Coordinates of C-alpha atoms and ligand atoms in Angstrom, one line a residue:
Chain T
X1 CA 157.0 175.4 126.2
X2 CA 157.9 174.3 122.6
X3 CA 157.1 177.0 120.6
X4 CA 154.8 177.3 117.8
X5 CA 156.0 175.1 114.2
X6 CA 158.6 173.5 116.1
X7 CA 156.9 170.8 117.2
X8 CA 158.9 167.1 118.5
X9 CA 157.5 164.4 118.1
X10 CA 156.1 163.8 121.1
X11 CA 154.4 166.0 121.3
X12 CA 152.9 165.5 118.0
X13 CA 149.9 163.4 119.8
X14 CA 149.3 162.6 122.6
X15 CA 152.2 160.3 124.2
X16 CA 150.0 158.0 126.5
X17 CA 152.8 154.6 127.7
X18 CA 154.4 157.8 129.1
X19 CA 152.5 159.2 130.4
X20 CA 151.7 155.8 132.3
X21 CA 155.0 155.3 133.4
X22 CA 155.1 158.7 135.2
X23 CA 151.9 158.6 136.5
X24 CA 151.7 155.9 137.9
X25 CA 155.0 154.8 138.2
X26 CA 155.0 151.5 136.1
X27 CA 154.9 150.7 132.8
X28 CA 151.6 149.9 131.1
X29 CA 152.4 146.8 129.9
X30 CA 153.5 145.9 133.1
X31 CA 149.9 146.5 133.9
X32 CA 148.2 144.7 131.0
X33 CA 150.4 141.6 132.3
X34 CA 149.7 142.2 135.7
X35 CA 145.7 142.0 133.3
X36 CA 146.7 138.7 132.2
X37 CA 148.4 136.9 135.6
X38 CA 145.5 137.9 137.4
X39 CA 142.0 136.4 134.0
X40 CA 145.2 133.2 133.9
X41 CA 144.1 132.2 137.6
X42 CA 141.0 133.3 137.8
X43 CA 140.1 131.2 134.3
X44 CA 142.3 128.0 134.8
X45 CA 141.4 128.2 138.6
X46 CA 137.6 128.4 138.5
X47 CA 137.4 125.2 135.6
X48 CA 139.5 123.6 137.5
X49 CA 138.2 124.1 141.4
X50 CA 134.3 123.7 139.7
X51 CA 135.1 120.8 138.4
X52 CA 136.3 120.0 141.6
X53 CA 133.4 121.4 143.5
X54 CA 131.0 120.4 141.4
X55 CA 132.2 116.4 142.2
X56 CA 132.7 116.7 145.8
X57 CA 129.4 119.2 145.9
X58 CA 128.1 116.0 144.3
X59 CA 129.0 113.3 146.3
X60 CA 127.2 115.9 149.2
X61 CA 123.6 115.7 147.4
X62 CA 124.3 111.6 146.8
X63 CA 125.6 110.2 149.3
X64 CA 123.7 112.4 152.7
X65 CA 120.8 110.4 154.1
X66 CA 117.5 109.6 152.0
X67 CA 120.5 110.4 148.7
X68 CA 119.9 107.9 145.9
X69 CA 123.4 106.9 147.2
X70 CA 123.6 106.5 150.2
X71 CA 126.3 106.8 152.1
X72 CA 127.3 107.8 155.3
X73 CA 131.7 107.2 154.9
X74 CA 131.5 109.1 152.2
X75 CA 129.7 112.1 153.1
X76 CA 131.2 112.0 156.4
X77 CA 134.6 112.2 154.7
X78 CA 134.1 114.9 151.9
X79 CA 131.7 117.2 155.0
X80 CA 134.8 117.6 157.1
X81 CA 136.9 118.0 153.8
X82 CA 135.3 120.8 152.5
X83 CA 134.8 122.1 156.9
X84 CA 138.3 122.2 156.7
X85 CA 139.6 123.4 154.1
X86 CA 137.4 126.6 154.4
X87 CA 138.2 127.1 157.7
X88 CA 141.4 128.2 156.4
X89 CA 142.5 131.4 155.8
X90 CA 144.2 130.6 152.1
X91 CA 147.5 132.0 153.1
X92 CA 147.5 129.5 155.2
X93 CA 146.4 126.8 152.4
X94 CA 149.2 128.0 150.4
X95 CA 152.0 127.7 152.1
X96 CA 150.4 124.1 153.4
X97 CA 149.9 122.6 149.7
X98 CA 154.5 124.0 148.5
X99 CA 155.0 120.1 149.1
X100 CA 152.2 119.0 146.8
X101 CA 152.3 122.1 143.9
X102 CA 156.0 120.5 143.6
X103 CA 154.7 117.7 143.1
X104 CA 152.1 118.8 140.5
X105 CA 153.9 122.2 138.9
X106 CA 157.0 120.8 139.6
X107 CA 157.8 124.5 141.0
X108 CA 155.8 126.1 144.0
X109 CA 155.8 129.5 142.6
X110 CA 154.8 131.7 139.0
X111 CA 151.2 131.9 138.2
X112 CA 150.7 128.1 137.5
X113 CA 151.9 126.6 141.0
X114 CA 149.7 128.8 142.5
X115 CA 146.8 126.8 140.6
X116 CA 147.2 124.2 143.2
X117 CA 146.0 126.1 146.5
X118 CA 144.1 128.0 144.9
X119 CA 141.8 125.0 143.1
X120 CA 142.5 123.9 146.7
X121 CA 141.0 126.7 148.5
X122 CA 137.5 127.2 146.1
X123 CA 136.8 123.7 145.2
X124 CA 135.1 123.7 148.7
X125 CA 133.2 127.2 148.9
X126 CA 131.7 125.9 145.4
X127 CA 131.7 123.2 146.5
X128 CA 128.3 123.9 149.1
X129 CA 127.6 126.4 147.3
X130 CA 126.9 123.4 144.8
X131 CA 125.7 121.4 147.0
X132 CA 123.2 124.7 148.0
X133 CA 121.5 124.9 144.4
X134 CA 121.6 121.0 143.9
X135 CA 119.3 120.9 147.0
X136 CA 116.9 123.1 146.1
X137 CA 115.9 121.5 143.6
X138 CA 112.2 119.4 145.1
X139 CA 112.5 115.9 145.8
X140 CA 109.2 115.6 143.4
X141 CA 111.2 115.8 140.6
X142 CA 113.6 113.7 140.8
X143 CA 110.6 110.9 142.3
X144 CA 109.4 112.0 139.1
X145 CA 112.6 110.7 137.4
X146 CA 113.1 108.1 138.4
X147 CA 109.2 107.0 138.1
X148 CA 109.6 106.9 134.5
X149 CA 112.9 104.8 135.0
X150 CA 115.9 107.4 134.9
X151 CA 119.6 105.8 135.6
X152 CA 121.3 107.7 138.4
X153 CA 123.6 109.7 135.8
X154 CA 119.7 110.2 134.0
X155 CA 118.8 112.2 136.7
X156 CA 121.9 113.9 138.1
X157 CA 122.5 115.2 134.1
X158 CA 118.3 116.0 132.6
X159 CA 117.3 117.0 135.4
X160 CA 119.0 117.8 138.6
X161 CA 121.2 120.0 136.6
X162 CA 118.9 122.0 134.2
X163 CA 116.6 122.5 137.4
X164 CA 119.8 124.0 139.6
X165 CA 122.1 126.0 136.7
X166 CA 120.3 128.8 137.2
X167 CA 121.4 128.6 140.6
X168 CA 125.0 128.1 140.3
X169 CA 125.2 130.1 138.1
X170 CA 125.0 132.6 141.1
X171 CA 126.8 130.5 142.6
X172 CA 129.8 130.6 141.0
X173 CA 129.8 134.2 140.8
X174 CA 130.7 134.3 144.4
X175 CA 132.8 132.1 143.7
X176 CA 135.1 133.7 141.1
X177 CA 134.8 137.1 144.0
X178 CA 136.1 134.8 146.7
X179 CA 138.7 133.9 143.6
X180 CA 139.8 137.3 142.4
X181 CA 140.5 137.5 146.7
X182 CA 142.3 134.5 147.0
X183 CA 144.6 135.9 144.1
X184 CA 146.0 138.8 145.6
X185 CA 148.1 136.6 147.1
X186 CA 149.9 135.3 144.1
X187 CA 152.8 137.8 145.0
X188 CA 154.1 135.4 147.6
X189 CA 155.0 132.8 145.0
X190 CA 155.8 135.3 142.3
X191 CA 152.5 134.3 140.6
X192 CA 152.4 138.5 139.1
X193 CA 148.8 138.7 139.0
X194 CA 146.7 143.0 139.8
X195 CA 146.9 141.8 143.0
X196 CA 149.9 142.1 143.8
X197 CA 150.9 144.8 141.7
X198 CA 149.1 146.7 144.9
X199 CA 151.2 144.9 147.1
X200 CA 153.8 145.6 146.3
X201 CA 154.3 148.3 143.6
X202 CA 151.6 149.9 144.4
X203 CA 151.4 149.8 148.6
X204 CA 155.0 149.3 149.1
X205 CA 156.7 151.8 147.1
X206 CA 153.5 154.1 148.9
X207 CA 152.7 154.8 145.2
X208 CA 148.9 156.6 146.2
X209 CA 147.9 156.6 142.0
X210 CA 149.0 152.9 140.8
X211 CA 147.7 151.7 144.0
X212 CA 144.0 153.7 143.7
X213 CA 144.4 152.6 139.9
X214 CA 144.6 148.6 141.1
X215 CA 141.0 149.3 143.1
X216 CA 139.4 150.8 141.1
X217 CA 140.0 148.3 138.7
X218 CA 138.7 145.2 140.9
X219 CA 136.4 146.8 142.0
X220 CA 135.2 147.1 138.3
X221 CA 135.9 144.1 137.7
X222 CA 134.0 142.3 140.3
X223 CA 131.0 144.5 139.4
X224 CA 131.0 143.6 135.6
X225 CA 131.6 140.1 137.0
X226 CA 128.2 140.1 138.8
X227 CA 126.8 141.9 136.3
X228 CA 126.8 139.4 134.1
X229 CA 126.1 136.5 136.9
X230 CA 122.7 137.1 137.2
X231 CA 121.9 138.5 134.0
X232 CA 123.0 134.8 132.7
X233 CA 121.1 133.4 136.1
X234 CA 118.3 135.6 135.2
X235 CA 118.6 134.3 131.4
X236 CA 117.7 130.7 132.5
X237 CA 115.0 131.4 135.2
X238 CA 113.5 134.0 132.7
X239 CA 110.6 131.0 132.2
X240 CA 109.5 129.9 136.0
Chain V
X1 CA 97.9 92.8 136.8
X2 CA 98.8 94.1 140.4
X3 CA 99.6 92.2 143.2
X4 CA 100.7 93.2 146.2
X5 CA 100.9 90.5 149.4
X6 CA 101.7 90.5 152.6
X7 CA 103.8 93.6 152.4
X8 CA 105.4 95.5 155.5
X9 CA 106.9 98.5 155.5
X10 CA 108.7 101.0 158.7
X11 CA 110.3 103.9 158.6
X12 CA 113.0 104.1 160.9
X13 CA 111.4 107.6 163.0
X14 CA 113.1 109.7 164.9
X15 CA 112.1 109.0 168.5
X16 CA 109.7 105.7 167.5
X17 CA 109.9 103.7 164.2
X18 CA 106.8 105.3 161.7
X19 CA 104.8 101.8 160.4
X20 CA 104.2 102.6 157.1
X21 CA 102.2 99.5 155.8
X22 CA 101.4 96.9 157.9
X23 CA 100.5 93.4 156.4
X24 CA 98.5 94.9 153.4
X25 CA 97.4 92.4 150.1
X26 CA 95.9 94.6 147.4
X27 CA 95.2 92.9 144.2
X28 CA 94.0 94.8 140.9
X29 CA 92.7 93.4 137.7
X30 CA 94.0 94.3 134.1
X31 CA 91.6 97.7 133.2
X32 CA 90.2 98.4 136.8
X33 CA 90.3 101.8 138.2
X34 CA 91.1 101.0 141.7
X35 CA 91.2 103.9 144.4
X36 CA 92.4 103.5 148.1
X37 CA 91.2 106.2 150.2
X38 CA 92.6 107.5 153.3
X39 CA 92.8 110.0 156.0
X40 CA 96.5 111.3 155.2
X41 CA 99.5 109.4 156.8
X42 CA 97.6 106.4 156.2
X43 CA 99.9 105.3 154.1
X44 CA 98.5 105.6 151.0
X45 CA 101.6 107.4 149.0
X46 CA 103.6 104.4 150.0
X47 CA 101.2 101.7 149.2
X48 CA 101.7 103.2 145.6
X49 CA 105.4 103.4 145.1
X50 CA 105.8 99.4 145.9
X51 CA 104.3 99.4 142.6
X52 CA 107.0 100.7 140.6
X53 CA 109.5 99.7 143.3
X54 CA 110.0 103.9 144.1
X55 CA 110.1 101.8 147.8
X56 CA 110.5 98.4 148.4
X57 CA 108.6 96.2 151.1
X58 CA 110.6 94.8 153.8
X59 CA 108.3 91.8 153.6
X60 CA 106.0 90.3 151.5
X61 CA 105.9 90.9 147.8
X62 CA 105.2 92.8 144.7
X63 CA 104.0 91.9 141.5
X64 CA 103.4 93.9 137.8
X65 CA 102.3 92.3 135.1
X66 CA 104.2 88.7 136.5
X67 CA 107.0 90.7 137.3
X68 CA 107.5 90.2 140.7
X69 CA 109.4 93.5 141.5
X70 CA 111.4 91.6 144.0
X71 CA 113.1 89.3 141.9
X72 CA 114.1 92.4 139.5
X73 CA 117.8 93.5 138.8
X74 CA 118.3 97.0 138.1
X75 CA 118.1 97.3 134.9
X76 CA 114.6 95.6 134.6
X77 CA 113.0 97.0 137.6
X78 CA 113.7 100.7 135.4
X79 CA 112.8 99.1 132.2
X80 CA 109.3 98.2 133.9
X81 CA 109.3 101.7 135.7
X82 CA 108.2 102.7 132.1
X83 CA 105.5 100.7 130.8
X84 CA 103.9 102.0 134.2
X85 CA 103.1 105.9 134.7
X86 CA 102.8 108.4 137.4
X87 CA 100.5 111.5 138.2
X88 CA 101.6 113.7 141.0
X89 CA 99.4 116.2 142.9
X90 CA 101.6 118.9 142.9
X91 CA 102.6 118.0 139.5
X92 CA 106.6 117.3 139.5
X93 CA 107.2 118.8 135.8
X94 CA 110.5 121.3 135.1
X95 CA 108.6 124.6 134.8
X96 CA 110.8 126.3 133.5
X97 CA 111.2 124.1 130.1
X98 CA 108.2 123.7 127.4
X99 CA 105.2 122.2 127.1
X100 CA 107.2 120.0 124.4
X101 CA 110.1 119.0 126.3
X102 CA 108.8 117.3 129.1
X103 CA 106.1 115.1 127.7
X104 CA 109.3 114.4 125.5
X105 CA 111.9 113.7 128.6
X106 CA 111.3 110.2 129.0
X107 CA 110.6 108.7 124.9
X108 CA 114.6 110.6 125.1
X109 CA 115.2 109.3 128.7
X110 CA 114.0 105.9 126.2
X111 CA 117.0 106.2 123.5
X112 CA 114.1 106.3 121.1
X113 CA 114.3 108.9 117.4
X114 CA 114.3 112.5 117.6
X115 CA 111.4 112.1 114.3
X116 CA 109.5 109.6 116.6
X117 CA 109.4 111.4 120.4
X118 CA 108.0 114.0 118.1
X119 CA 105.6 112.5 116.5
X120 CA 104.1 110.6 119.8
X121 CA 104.4 114.2 121.8
X122 CA 101.8 115.5 119.5
X123 CA 99.9 112.6 120.0
X124 CA 99.2 111.9 122.9
X125 CA 99.7 115.9 123.5
X126 CA 96.5 115.5 121.2
X127 CA 94.4 113.1 123.3
X128 CA 95.0 115.8 127.2
X129 CA 93.9 118.5 124.5
X130 CA 96.8 120.7 125.0
X131 CA 98.0 120.3 121.5
X132 CA 98.1 124.2 120.8
X133 CA 99.8 124.2 124.3
X134 CA 103.7 122.3 123.0
X135 CA 105.5 125.3 123.4
X136 CA 104.4 127.6 126.2
X137 CA 106.4 127.6 128.9
X138 CA 104.7 125.1 131.9
X139 CA 104.7 128.1 133.9
X140 CA 102.7 129.3 132.1
X141 CA 100.4 127.4 132.5
X142 CA 97.6 126.5 135.3
X143 CA 97.5 123.9 137.6
X144 CA 94.7 122.1 135.6
X145 CA 96.9 123.0 132.2
X146 CA 99.8 121.6 133.4
X147 CA 98.1 118.2 135.6
X148 CA 97.1 117.8 131.7
X149 CA 100.7 118.2 130.9
X150 CA 101.6 115.6 133.6
X151 CA 99.0 113.2 132.1
X152 CA 100.5 112.9 129.4
X153 CA 104.4 112.7 130.2
X154 CA 103.0 109.9 132.3
X155 CA 101.2 108.0 128.7
X156 CA 103.9 109.5 126.4
X157 CA 105.6 105.9 126.3
X158 CA 102.0 104.1 126.6
X159 CA 102.2 102.1 129.8
X160 CA 99.4 99.6 130.2
X161 CA 99.2 101.1 133.8
X162 CA 98.8 104.7 135.5
X163 CA 99.6 105.6 139.0
X164 CA 97.5 108.6 140.6
X165 CA 98.5 110.2 143.9
X166 CA 95.7 113.0 144.6
X167 CA 95.9 113.9 141.0
X168 CA 93.2 115.9 141.9
X169 CA 94.0 116.9 145.4
X170 CA 95.4 120.5 143.7
X171 CA 93.0 121.5 141.4
X172 CA 89.4 123.1 141.7
X173 CA 86.4 121.4 142.4
X174 CA 85.3 121.9 137.9
X175 CA 88.8 121.3 137.4
X176 CA 89.0 118.4 139.1
X177 CA 85.4 116.2 137.6
X178 CA 87.8 117.8 134.3
X179 CA 91.1 115.7 135.1
X180 CA 89.1 112.8 136.1
X181 CA 87.0 112.5 133.1
X182 CA 90.3 112.4 131.4
X183 CA 91.7 109.7 133.6
X184 CA 88.2 107.7 132.5
X185 CA 89.3 108.5 129.4
X186 CA 92.3 106.9 129.4
X187 CA 91.1 104.1 130.8
X188 CA 88.9 103.1 128.3
X189 CA 90.5 103.8 125.1
X190 CA 94.1 103.5 126.1
X191 CA 92.9 100.2 127.9
X192 CA 95.3 101.3 130.5
X193 CA 95.2 100.4 134.3
X194 CA 94.5 103.1 136.3
X195 CA 95.2 103.0 140.2
X196 CA 94.6 106.3 142.1
X197 CA 95.2 107.5 146.2
X198 CA 92.8 110.3 146.9
X199 CA 91.5 111.4 150.3
X200 CA 88.1 112.8 148.3
X201 CA 85.8 109.9 148.2
X202 CA 84.3 112.2 145.1
X203 CA 86.7 110.9 143.4
X204 CA 86.0 107.7 144.3
X205 CA 82.8 108.1 143.7
X206 CA 83.2 109.4 140.3
X207 CA 85.0 107.4 138.6
X208 CA 86.6 104.0 140.1
X209 CA 84.9 100.4 140.2
X210 CA 86.8 99.4 142.8
X211 CA 88.1 100.9 146.2
X212 CA 89.7 100.0 149.2
X213 CA 90.2 102.3 152.4
X214 CA 93.0 102.6 154.7
X215 CA 94.3 102.9 158.0
X216 CA 96.8 103.4 159.8
X217 CA 98.4 101.0 157.6
X218 CA 96.2 99.0 156.7
X219 CA 93.3 98.3 154.0
X220 CA 90.2 98.6 156.0
X221 CA 87.4 97.4 153.5
X222 CA 87.5 96.9 150.0
X223 CA 85.2 96.2 147.3
X224 CA 83.1 97.4 144.1
X225 CA 82.3 100.7 145.4
X226 CA 78.2 99.7 145.2
X227 CA 79.9 97.8 147.7
X228 CA 81.7 100.2 149.8
X229 CA 78.9 102.7 149.2
X230 CA 76.4 100.3 149.6
X231 CA 77.0 99.0 153.4
X232 CA 79.4 100.5 154.8
X233 CA 81.4 98.0 158.0
X234 CA 84.3 99.8 159.3
X235 CA 83.7 103.2 160.7
X236 CA 86.3 105.0 158.7
X237 CA 84.8 104.0 155.5
X238 CA 81.3 104.9 156.8
X239 CA 83.4 108.5 157.8
X240 CA 84.2 108.3 154.5
X241 CA 81.0 107.3 152.3
X242 CA 78.6 109.7 154.9
X243 CA 80.4 112.4 152.9
X244 CA 79.9 112.3 149.9
X245 CA 75.7 110.2 150.5
X246 CA 74.5 111.2 153.9
X247 CA 73.4 109.0 156.7
X248 CA 72.2 110.8 159.3
X249 CA 68.7 112.5 160.4
X250 CA 68.8 116.3 158.6
X251 CA 68.9 118.1 161.2
X252 CA 66.2 121.0 159.9
X253 CA 63.9 116.3 161.4
X254 CA 65.2 116.4 164.0
X255 CA 63.2 118.6 166.0
X256 CA 60.6 116.6 164.7
X257 CA 61.6 113.0 165.6
X258 CA 62.9 113.8 168.8
X259 CA 59.3 115.3 169.1
X260 CA 56.8 112.0 168.2
X261 CA 56.0 109.9 171.1
X262 CA 54.4 107.2 169.8
X263 CA 56.9 104.6 168.0
X264 CA 59.0 105.4 165.9
X265 CA 61.6 103.7 163.7
X266 CA 64.1 105.9 161.2
X267 CA 65.6 104.0 158.4
X268 CA 68.3 104.8 156.1
X269 CA 68.0 102.6 152.2
X270 CA 70.0 102.5 149.8
X271 CA 68.5 101.1 146.4
X272 CA 71.1 100.7 143.2
X273 CA 70.2 100.7 139.4
X274 CA 67.1 99.5 139.4
X275 CA 67.8 96.6 141.7
X276 CA 63.7 97.5 143.6
X277 CA 61.2 97.2 140.2
X278 CA 58.6 97.3 142.8
X279 CA 57.0 101.0 144.3
X280 CA 58.4 99.8 148.0
X281 CA 57.4 103.2 149.4
X282 CA 54.2 104.0 147.6
X283 CA 53.0 100.4 149.5
X284 CA 54.6 101.2 152.4
X285 CA 52.7 104.7 152.6
X286 CA 49.2 102.6 151.7
X287 CA 49.6 100.5 155.1
X288 CA 47.0 100.7 157.2
X289 CA 47.8 102.2 160.7
X290 CA 51.5 103.2 159.7
X291 CA 52.6 106.5 158.8
X292 CA 55.7 106.9 157.1
X293 CA 57.8 109.9 156.3
X294 CA 60.7 110.6 154.0
X295 CA 62.8 113.2 155.5
X296 CA 65.6 112.5 153.4
X297 CA 66.2 111.4 149.1
X298 CA 69.3 111.5 147.3
X299 CA 69.9 110.1 144.0
X300 CA 74.4 109.1 143.0
X301 CA 76.0 108.2 140.6
X302 CA 78.9 105.8 140.2
X303 CA 79.7 103.3 138.2
X304 CA 77.9 103.5 135.7
X305 CA 74.9 103.2 137.7
X306 CA 73.0 105.5 140.2
X307 CA 72.6 104.9 144.1
X308 CA 68.7 106.8 145.5
X309 CA 69.2 106.9 149.0
X310 CA 66.1 107.0 151.4
X311 CA 65.5 108.7 155.0
X312 CA 62.4 107.5 155.7
X313 CA 60.4 108.0 159.6
X314 CA 58.1 105.1 160.9
X315 CA 56.1 105.7 162.9
X316 CA 53.3 103.2 163.7
X317 CA 52.9 99.7 166.8
X318 CA 55.7 98.2 166.7
X319 CA 54.7 94.9 165.2
X320 CA 53.6 96.9 162.0
X321 CA 57.1 98.3 161.4
X322 CA 59.0 95.7 161.4
X323 CA 56.3 94.2 159.3
X324 CA 57.9 97.3 157.0
X325 CA 61.1 96.8 158.0
X326 CA 61.0 93.1 156.7
X327 CA 58.8 94.2 153.4
X328 CA 62.2 96.6 152.5
X329 CA 64.0 93.8 153.1
X330 CA 62.5 91.9 150.9
X331 CA 62.3 94.3 148.0
X332 CA 66.3 93.8 148.3
X333 CA 67.3 97.3 149.8
X334 CA 70.0 97.7 152.0
X335 CA 69.0 99.3 155.3
X336 CA 70.0 99.8 158.4
X337 CA 68.1 101.5 161.4
X338 CA 68.5 105.3 162.0
X339 CA 69.5 106.2 165.7
X340 CA 69.5 110.0 167.0
X341 CA 69.8 111.5 170.6
X342 CA 66.4 112.4 172.8
Ligands
LIG401 N1 110.2 108.5 153.3 C1 109.9 108.6 154.3 N2 110.9 108.3 156.2 C2 109.7 108.2 157.2 N3 108.1 108.5 157.2 C3 107.4 108.1 155.5 C4 108.7 108.3 154.1 N4 107.1 108.2 153.8 C5 105.9 108.5 154.8 N5 106.6 108.1 155.5 C6 106.0 108.1 156.4 O1 104.8 106.9 156.9 C7 103.4 106.8 156.6 C8 103.0 106.9 156.2 O2 103.4 108.0 154.6 P1 102.7 108.1 153.2 O3 101.5 106.5 152.7 O4 102.7 109.0 152.2 O5 100.6 108.4 153.8 P2 99.3 108.7 152.5 O6 99.5 109.2 151.4 O7 98.5 108.3 152.7 O8 99.2 109.9 153.4 C9 103.2 108.2 157.0 O9 103.3 109.1 159.3 C10 105.0 109.2 157.0 O10 104.9 110.3 157.2
LIG402 MG1 100.3 110.4 150.2

């Protein structure tokens, strides 16, 4: 305790950084960096995963029996692929695609390298969810589109997509939460992220406060994500 | 305008194949409101969908406005479809979009300019009397209003032909009548040939000039509406006509007929328009020794004409009844004997 009138600069204000380091055992910057890593993997993983997933969903919907491009072989291949990848635990996928990661990214560690297994893991999952959304579009709408002379691409872009959008936003939200879980494994390949932080600094070093902090961050993040997803979806659906 | 020749269409069903169309031919002239009536599963929708190529026949040909559909390539077929509007039982509108957006869609697909689209949408919405609903969302409309939007959308590209698949089957009787009047206006003022399918004979009666009756993938009867309502031949046709024109001895009078001990016949008479000039029934009544009871009488309007329908009980000696029948036939009325269970 210092006597009044003799205050050191550190005591003048509350030194957050020092307090943080003291309480959680890591620097605040380290936490910010981990958050950045997670958002990086989540963001790009979602964008690329959703794009690939949408293409897979399109094949599933268009090539199925009675679809506009009915094609048993294409449907069969994608269907089996989606089922296989979805039944594999992420950690297996992660190791299994090392050779491919090496080819694409040039290395198998770091958060960019992590994107390859993340996309491979999440795209079939998103494909299934988006397939369901697209199948919810009433066949009558597609019939009407065909009757007015729409091309197949016009049917997809002007009828199926807008009609399925609200449901697809929910699918993407669900997918993002799943993707967040997968990013926690990034620690195994030095990818960083909040999950990695929880494992290596929180769990393995018996740092309970840090463990709880990371859990709180993840829970709040998932809540906000779900809230946002529901809001956007409801907005898109508000006039039906 | 529309010629379907010997169309056959079989669907591979689960256990056995479904013969949706078995050698169907259909000829619709320019300006017709042609109705196809039949029970559910008769093949009506399949036949209608042949006309805009949504369904291809296994064999047979479909010719629309001089173009044989089987010979068109994909792009030509899409172009032809823009000249054929289609209206559906369930409307098939984009529920989450505005009326304007829905009606503009076919024009956007055709690559029309924004300004022209705006103008055309306003025109067709005015035609279906829904101008003020332009910015409403489809989900906020009643069934009748939705169907008006459906019709406006179908008319947007100024088609020559309108196909209606049970367009009024999801609507209540008043709304049905209003929509049918609208279709009639489309036919008269825009010169659009209409091919419609329905399971309600009232729809045929109200606006069609020609009708085909389908059963189990075949057209069992066809002709002008007056012909088919006047002299239905096939059993299924008689069942449909019966829903509009009673051709049975009314329940109330059945006891009277059964109790009658003298020689008698019960006759169903149909007079079309002013074809029968003489006061036929009055003359019959004046026949010595013949008793005439009117058991039923209705007037049906159809195809801009009227059909008067009578059910007469003729009582008297066999020769007198036979003479009366002859007189009726000579006067040009359509006549058939009705039977009853003793
Ligand atoms: N795409 C299809 N696949 C299999 N069966 C079909 C298909 N479309 C129609 N059918 C069958 O063909 C028959 C005729 O159907 P449809 O033309 O819809 O009759 P309607 O319109 O008179 O009710 C029905 O038995 C129906 O189940
Ligand atoms: Mg039908």
